Amino acid sequence: MNIEVNRINQSVENNTNGFISAVNEEYFYHITKIAEEIVENKDEKPVILLAGPSGSGKTTTALMIAEILGNIGCPTHTLSMDNYFKSLTKEERELSAFGKVDLESPNRIDTELLNRQIEDIEEFRAVDVPKYDFASSERRGIKLNLQRKAGELVIFEGIHALNPDVITVPDSRICKLYVSVRTRITCGDIILHPSKIRLMRRMIRDRNFRKRSLRETMNMFRSVEEGENKYIMPYKYRSDYDIDTFMAYEMNVYRESLMNDLHEMADISELADVTEVMENLLPVSIENVPRNSLIREFLGKGEFKY
């Protein structure tokens, strides 16, 4: 799907808050319909796998779906597959400091433990969900003890959730979701690829929460894309549901935060199309973005209650 800059600007100019509300409500309606279908199959498929590339909004979407399911009578636990990463050895930690360890590889997942716990959860057996500490690159202790009760669902969220080499549980027993930006923004001859929209999300998130400069995030762009093309995109066809997380007003909001920085990074050719699109968008203040918007995952101060 494509959307023109002029169309976005017209909607912003006519009624900014009404436009934002309409976009949010459409997204909420879409994932609510998916949640209702998940409930219909909850006895056969009590485990939900949710995958998507970096900046896709998969964490917030998983939380939103869990909340919707809870509100319609299906309490849902949400677990990050990051907690199933294997601890890095001392040698691997040293190599990773020089970018010589593939931190995106599915081989980093303890697939034996993960699949055993998925099967235990399906069968109502108690599991000790592990806890991974990114600061030390080690799996340390237990995050929580979980025992699914009748009628409850469990969401596993992670970039490798649709990879059949990682998840070996039969498809007949799991529900699979793929989350990403699918819409392209057009501006004259420019067609802005969805990966660039996710890049803007990551730039804001990394600066807000990871103390990383925009240039540092940009320097990681090629390797992140390479990992996505290698480990995530080949398996999106396996999903039962595709979710487009694009919010039609989001680039207008990012303009205020990113425009000056983008001009300072004019030497980076990959950002030329983003900069031109941003320049042609009307700015929207972050104050106009409600706390339950998906893009609060990147902006901060999110709150999801439906």
Short mmCIF file of C-alpha atoms in Angstrom, two decimals:
data_model
loop_
_atom_site.label_atom_id
_atom_site.label_comp_id
_atom_site.label_asym_id
_atom_site.label_seq_id
_atom_site.Cartn_x
_atom_site.Cartn_y
_atom_site.Cartn_z
CA MET A 1 0.00 0.00 0.00
CA ASN A 2 1.20 3.55 -0.80
CA ILE A 3 0.13 6.84 0.76
CA GLU A 4 0.97 10.29 -0.62
CA VAL A 5 2.55 13.06 1.45
CA ASN A 6 -0.13 15.50 0.22
CA ARG A 7 -2.88 13.22 1.48
CA ILE A 8 -1.23 12.97 4.90
CA ASN A 9 -0.74 16.73 5.11
CA GLN A 10 -4.32 17.41 4.12
CA SER A 11 -5.58 15.15 6.90
CA VAL A 12 -3.24 16.79 9.42
CA GLU A 13 -4.27 20.28 8.34
CA ASN A 14 -8.00 19.56 8.40
CA ASN A 15 -8.16 17.92 11.83
CA THR A 16 -4.91 16.76 13.43
CA ASN A 17 -6.36 15.08 16.52
CA GLY A 18 -9.27 13.59 14.60
CA PHE A 19 -6.86 12.14 12.01
CA ILE A 20 -4.63 10.62 14.70
CA SER A 21 -7.64 9.14 16.49
CA ALA A 22 -9.00 7.63 13.27
CA VAL A 23 -5.64 6.00 12.44
CA ASN A 24 -5.31 4.57 15.96
CA GLU A 25 -8.89 3.30 15.94
CA GLU A 26 -8.39 1.56 12.60
CA TYR A 27 -5.31 -0.23 13.92
CA PHE A 28 -7.10 -1.20 17.11
CA TYR A 29 -10.05 -2.54 15.08
CA HIS A 30 -7.69 -4.64 12.92
CA ILE A 31 -5.88 -6.29 15.83
CA THR A 32 -9.16 -6.76 17.71
CA LYS A 33 -10.51 -8.82 14.79
CA ILE A 34 -7.35 -10.94 14.89
CA ALA A 35 -7.70 -11.37 18.66
CA GLU A 36 -11.30 -12.54 18.22
CA GLU A 37 -10.17 -15.20 15.73
CA ILE A 38 -7.40 -16.27 18.11
CA VAL A 39 -10.03 -16.83 20.80
CA GLU A 40 -12.05 -19.04 18.45
CA ASN A 41 -9.03 -21.36 18.14
CA LYS A 42 -7.64 -21.00 21.67
CA ASP A 43 -8.15 -24.64 22.67
CA GLU A 44 -6.27 -26.00 19.63
CA LYS A 45 -3.69 -23.17 19.53
CA PRO A 46 -3.03 -21.78 23.03
CA VAL A 47 0.44 -20.49 22.09
CA ILE A 48 0.85 -17.44 19.84
CA LEU A 49 4.11 -16.64 18.06
CA LEU A 50 4.68 -13.02 17.06
CA ALA A 51 7.65 -12.05 14.89
CA GLY A 52 8.83 -8.93 13.11
CA PRO A 53 11.98 -6.97 12.27
CA SER A 54 13.57 -4.26 14.39
CA GLY A 55 11.38 -1.18 14.73
CA SER A 56 8.25 -3.02 13.66
CA GLY A 57 6.32 -2.35 16.86
CA LYS A 58 6.03 -6.03 17.72
CA THR A 59 6.52 -5.53 21.46
CA THR A 60 3.68 -3.02 21.73
CA THR A 61 1.47 -5.02 19.38
CA ALA A 62 1.98 -8.12 21.52
CA LEU A 63 1.01 -6.16 24.65
CA MET A 64 -2.03 -4.66 22.90
CA ILE A 65 -3.25 -8.06 21.71
CA ALA A 66 -2.69 -9.52 25.19
CA GLU A 67 -4.74 -6.74 26.71
CA ILE A 68 -7.55 -7.15 24.17
CA LEU A 69 -7.60 -10.91 24.77
CA GLY A 70 -7.77 -10.33 28.52
CA ASN A 71 -10.68 -7.95 28.09
CA ILE A 72 -12.66 -10.54 26.15
CA GLY A 73 -12.12 -13.26 28.71
CA CYS A 74 -8.77 -14.84 27.79
CA PRO A 75 -6.00 -13.89 30.25
CA THR A 76 -2.75 -13.84 28.26
CA HIS A 77 0.91 -13.99 29.27
CA THR A 78 3.47 -12.25 27.03
CA LEU A 79 7.03 -13.60 26.97
CA SER A 80 10.06 -12.25 25.12
CA MET A 81 12.13 -14.83 23.29
CA ASP A 82 15.18 -12.70 24.12
CA ASN A 83 15.20 -14.43 27.51
CA TYR A 84 16.07 -17.69 25.77
CA PHE A 85 19.35 -16.37 24.40
CA LYS A 86 22.36 -18.46 25.35
CA SER A 87 24.96 -16.75 27.52
CA LEU A 88 27.98 -15.49 25.60
CA THR A 89 31.31 -16.94 26.57
CA LYS A 90 34.12 -14.60 27.62
CA GLU A 91 35.70 -15.04 24.19
CA GLU A 92 32.41 -14.31 22.42
CA ARG A 93 31.90 -11.15 24.51
CA GLU A 94 35.34 -9.91 23.52
CA LEU A 95 34.70 -10.64 19.85
CA SER A 96 31.26 -9.00 19.95
CA ALA A 97 32.87 -5.73 21.03
CA PHE A 98 34.51 -5.69 17.58
CA GLY A 99 31.36 -6.73 15.74
CA LYS A 100 32.70 -10.22 15.10
CA VAL A 101 29.78 -12.12 16.63
CA ASP A 102 26.46 -12.36 14.81
CA LEU A 103 24.13 -11.24 17.60
CA GLU A 104 21.09 -11.63 15.32
CA SER A 105 21.73 -15.30 14.56
CA PRO A 106 19.02 -17.82 15.49
CA ASN A 107 21.86 -19.98 16.81
CA ARG A 108 21.93 -17.71 19.83
CA ILE A 109 18.56 -19.12 20.94
CA ASP A 110 18.46 -22.10 23.29
CA THR A 111 15.98 -23.90 21.06
CA GLU A 112 15.90 -27.07 23.15
CA LEU A 113 14.81 -25.19 26.27
CA LEU A 114 12.41 -22.92 24.37
CA ASN A 115 10.54 -25.72 22.61
CA ARG A 116 10.41 -27.85 25.74
CA GLN A 117 8.84 -24.97 27.65
CA ILE A 118 6.34 -24.24 24.87
CA GLU A 119 5.21 -27.87 25.03
CA ASP A 120 5.07 -27.74 28.84
CA ILE A 121 2.98 -24.56 28.69
CA GLU A 122 0.57 -26.18 26.23
CA GLU A 123 0.16 -29.13 28.60
CA PHE A 124 -0.40 -26.90 31.67
CA ARG A 125 2.92 -27.90 33.23
CA ALA A 126 4.80 -25.29 35.30
CA VAL A 127 7.92 -23.75 33.74
CA ASP A 128 10.67 -21.49 35.05
CA VAL A 129 11.02 -18.83 32.35
CA PRO A 130 14.69 -17.74 32.17
CA LYS A 131 15.93 -14.17 32.44
CA TYR A 132 18.57 -12.79 30.06
CA ASP A 133 20.73 -9.87 31.16
CA PHE A 134 21.88 -7.82 28.16
CA ALA A 135 24.37 -5.82 30.21
CA SER A 136 26.38 -8.95 31.02
CA SER A 137 25.27 -11.00 27.95
CA GLU A 138 24.33 -13.81 30.33
CA ARG A 139 21.22 -15.76 31.16
CA ARG A 140 20.80 -15.30 34.87
CA GLY A 141 18.26 -16.97 37.10
CA ILE A 142 14.51 -17.06 36.61
CA LYS A 143 12.29 -14.31 35.25
CA LEU A 144 9.08 -15.90 36.50
CA ASN A 145 7.42 -19.19 37.26
CA LEU A 146 4.53 -19.77 34.87
CA GLN A 147 1.82 -22.39 34.80
CA ARG A 148 -0.90 -21.81 32.25
CA LYS A 149 -4.43 -22.28 33.46
CA ALA A 150 -7.40 -23.47 31.41
CA GLY A 151 -8.53 -20.73 29.02
CA GLU A 152 -5.28 -18.78 29.24
CA LEU A 153 -3.05 -17.98 26.25
CA VAL A 154 0.67 -17.28 25.95
CA ILE A 155 2.37 -14.99 23.42
CA PHE A 156 6.04 -15.53 22.55
CA GLU A 157 7.43 -12.39 20.90
CA GLY A 158 10.77 -12.30 19.08
CA ILE A 159 12.52 -11.84 15.75
CA HIS A 160 12.93 -15.60 15.24
CA ALA A 161 9.42 -16.63 16.25
CA LEU A 162 8.49 -17.85 12.73
CA ASN A 163 11.75 -19.66 12.00
CA PRO A 164 11.00 -23.42 11.84
CA ASP A 165 14.58 -24.18 12.87
CA VAL A 166 13.97 -22.27 16.10
CA ILE A 167 10.36 -23.25 16.81
CA THR A 168 9.92 -26.95 16.15
CA VAL A 169 6.44 -27.29 17.69
CA PRO A 170 3.96 -28.37 14.95
CA ASP A 171 2.11 -25.53 13.20
CA SER A 172 -1.21 -27.17 14.06
CA ARG A 173 -0.66 -26.23 17.72
CA ILE A 174 0.45 -22.59 17.37
CA CYS A 175 -0.92 -19.33 15.96
CA LYS A 176 1.63 -17.24 14.01
CA LEU A 177 1.65 -13.45 13.53
CA TYR A 178 4.01 -11.30 11.47
CA VAL A 179 4.28 -7.63 12.36
CA SER A 180 6.02 -4.92 10.32
CA VAL A 181 5.62 -1.64 8.45
CA ARG A 182 4.18 -2.49 5.04
CA THR A 183 3.02 0.93 3.76
CA ARG A 184 5.22 3.15 1.57
CA ILE A 185 5.11 6.95 1.61
CA THR A 186 5.27 8.63 -1.81
CA CYS A 187 6.53 12.16 -2.44
CA GLY A 188 6.93 13.10 -6.12
CA ASP A 189 9.26 10.50 -7.59
CA ILE A 190 10.27 9.20 -4.15
CA ILE A 191 8.78 6.00 -2.79
CA LEU A 192 9.99 5.65 0.79
CA HIS A 193 10.61 2.01 1.65
CA PRO A 194 9.06 0.71 4.91
CA SER A 195 12.55 -0.12 6.22
CA LYS A 196 13.32 3.62 6.28
CA ILE A 197 10.25 4.27 8.42
CA ARG A 198 11.41 1.57 10.83
CA LEU A 199 14.85 3.20 10.78
CA MET A 200 13.33 6.50 11.95
CA ARG A 201 11.58 4.64 14.75
CA ARG A 202 14.85 3.05 15.82
CA MET A 203 16.71 6.37 15.70
CA ILE A 204 14.23 7.95 18.10
CA ARG A 205 14.07 4.90 20.35
CA ASP A 206 17.84 4.46 20.47
CA ARG A 207 18.39 8.10 21.35
CA ASN A 208 15.63 8.11 23.96
CA PHE A 209 16.34 4.82 25.67
CA ARG A 210 19.75 3.47 24.61
CA LYS A 211 21.89 6.62 24.69
CA ARG A 212 22.85 6.01 21.07
CA SER A 213 23.33 8.82 18.56
CA LEU A 214 21.39 8.90 15.29
CA ARG A 215 24.61 8.40 13.37
CA GLU A 216 25.42 5.33 15.44
CA THR A 217 21.99 3.88 14.68
CA MET A 218 22.50 4.68 11.00
CA ASN A 219 25.89 2.97 11.03
CA MET A 220 24.14 -0.21 12.18
CA PHE A 221 21.46 0.05 9.48
CA ARG A 222 23.15 -2.11 6.84
CA SER A 223 24.02 -4.94 9.23
CA VAL A 224 20.54 -4.87 10.77
CA GLU A 225 18.97 -5.03 7.28
CA GLU A 226 21.28 -7.87 6.34
CA GLY A 227 20.22 -9.83 9.41
CA GLU A 228 16.55 -9.16 8.71
CA ASN A 229 16.84 -10.31 5.10
CA LYS A 230 18.70 -13.41 6.24
CA TYR A 231 16.84 -14.45 9.36
CA ILE A 232 13.37 -12.85 9.39
CA MET A 233 11.99 -12.03 5.93
CA PRO A 234 12.33 -15.59 4.54
CA TYR A 235 9.80 -16.84 7.10
CA LYS A 236 7.12 -14.16 7.04
CA TYR A 237 5.12 -16.26 4.56
CA ARG A 238 4.51 -18.74 7.40
CA SER A 239 2.34 -16.30 9.35
CA ASP A 240 -1.38 -16.81 9.82
CA TYR A 241 -1.86 -13.05 10.14
CA ASP A 242 0.09 -10.08 8.71
CA ILE A 243 -0.13 -6.82 10.64
CA ASP A 244 0.91 -3.49 9.11
CA THR A 245 1.99 -1.25 11.99
CA PHE A 246 2.37 1.95 9.91
CA MET A 247 0.69 4.96 11.50
CA ALA A 248 -0.11 7.55 8.80
CA TYR A 249 0.81 10.46 11.08
CA GLU A 250 4.02 9.07 12.55
CA MET A 251 6.57 10.65 10.20
CA ASN A 252 4.96 14.05 10.86
CA VAL A 253 5.65 13.49 14.55
CA TYR A 254 9.24 12.36 13.97
CA ARG A 255 9.92 15.49 11.89
CA GLU A 256 10.15 17.65 14.99
CA SER A 257 12.73 15.38 16.61
CA LEU A 258 14.80 14.33 13.60
CA MET A 259 14.84 17.12 11.01
CA ASN A 260 17.91 18.99 12.29
CA ASP A 261 19.85 15.76 12.76
CA LEU A 262 19.00 14.56 9.26
CA HIS A 263 20.37 17.79 7.78
CA GLU A 264 23.60 17.27 9.75
CA MET A 265 23.87 13.78 8.26
CA ALA A 266 23.52 14.97 4.66
CA ASP A 267 26.72 13.07 3.86
CA ILE A 268 24.84 9.77 4.22
CA SER A 269 23.21 9.09 0.85
CA GLU A 270 20.76 6.50 2.24
CA LEU A 271 19.02 9.28 4.18
CA ALA A 272 18.40 11.63 1.23
CA ASP A 273 14.94 10.22 0.50
CA VAL A 274 13.93 10.30 4.17
CA THR A 275 15.08 13.92 4.51
CA GLU A 276 13.12 15.06 1.45
CA VAL A 277 9.95 13.31 2.61
CA MET A 278 10.32 14.82 6.08
CA GLU A 279 10.80 18.31 4.62
CA ASN A 280 7.50 18.00 2.79
CA LEU A 281 5.50 16.81 5.78
CA LEU A 282 3.67 19.16 8.14
CA PRO A 283 5.04 18.85 11.68
CA VAL A 284 2.86 17.35 14.40
CA SER A 285 3.76 17.83 18.06
CA ILE A 286 4.42 14.78 20.20
CA GLU A 287 1.85 16.23 22.58
CA ASN A 288 -0.83 15.28 20.03
CA VAL A 289 0.09 11.60 20.25
CA PRO A 290 -2.08 9.73 22.78
CA ARG A 291 -0.52 7.41 25.34
CA ASN A 292 -2.09 4.34 23.71
CA SER A 293 -0.55 4.98 20.27
CA LEU A 294 1.71 2.23 18.95
CA ILE A 295 4.48 4.76 18.23
CA ARG A 296 4.75 5.48 21.96
CA GLU A 297 6.97 2.37 21.96
CA PHE A 298 9.59 4.59 20.34
CA LEU A 299 8.62 8.00 21.73
CA GLY A 300 8.09 6.86 25.31
CA LYS A 301 5.31 7.38 27.88
CA GLY A 302 3.10 4.68 26.45
CA GLU A 303 0.04 3.32 28.21
CA PHE A 304 -2.25 0.65 26.79
CA LYS A 305 -5.74 0.30 28.23
CA TYR A 306 -8.65 -0.66 25.98
#
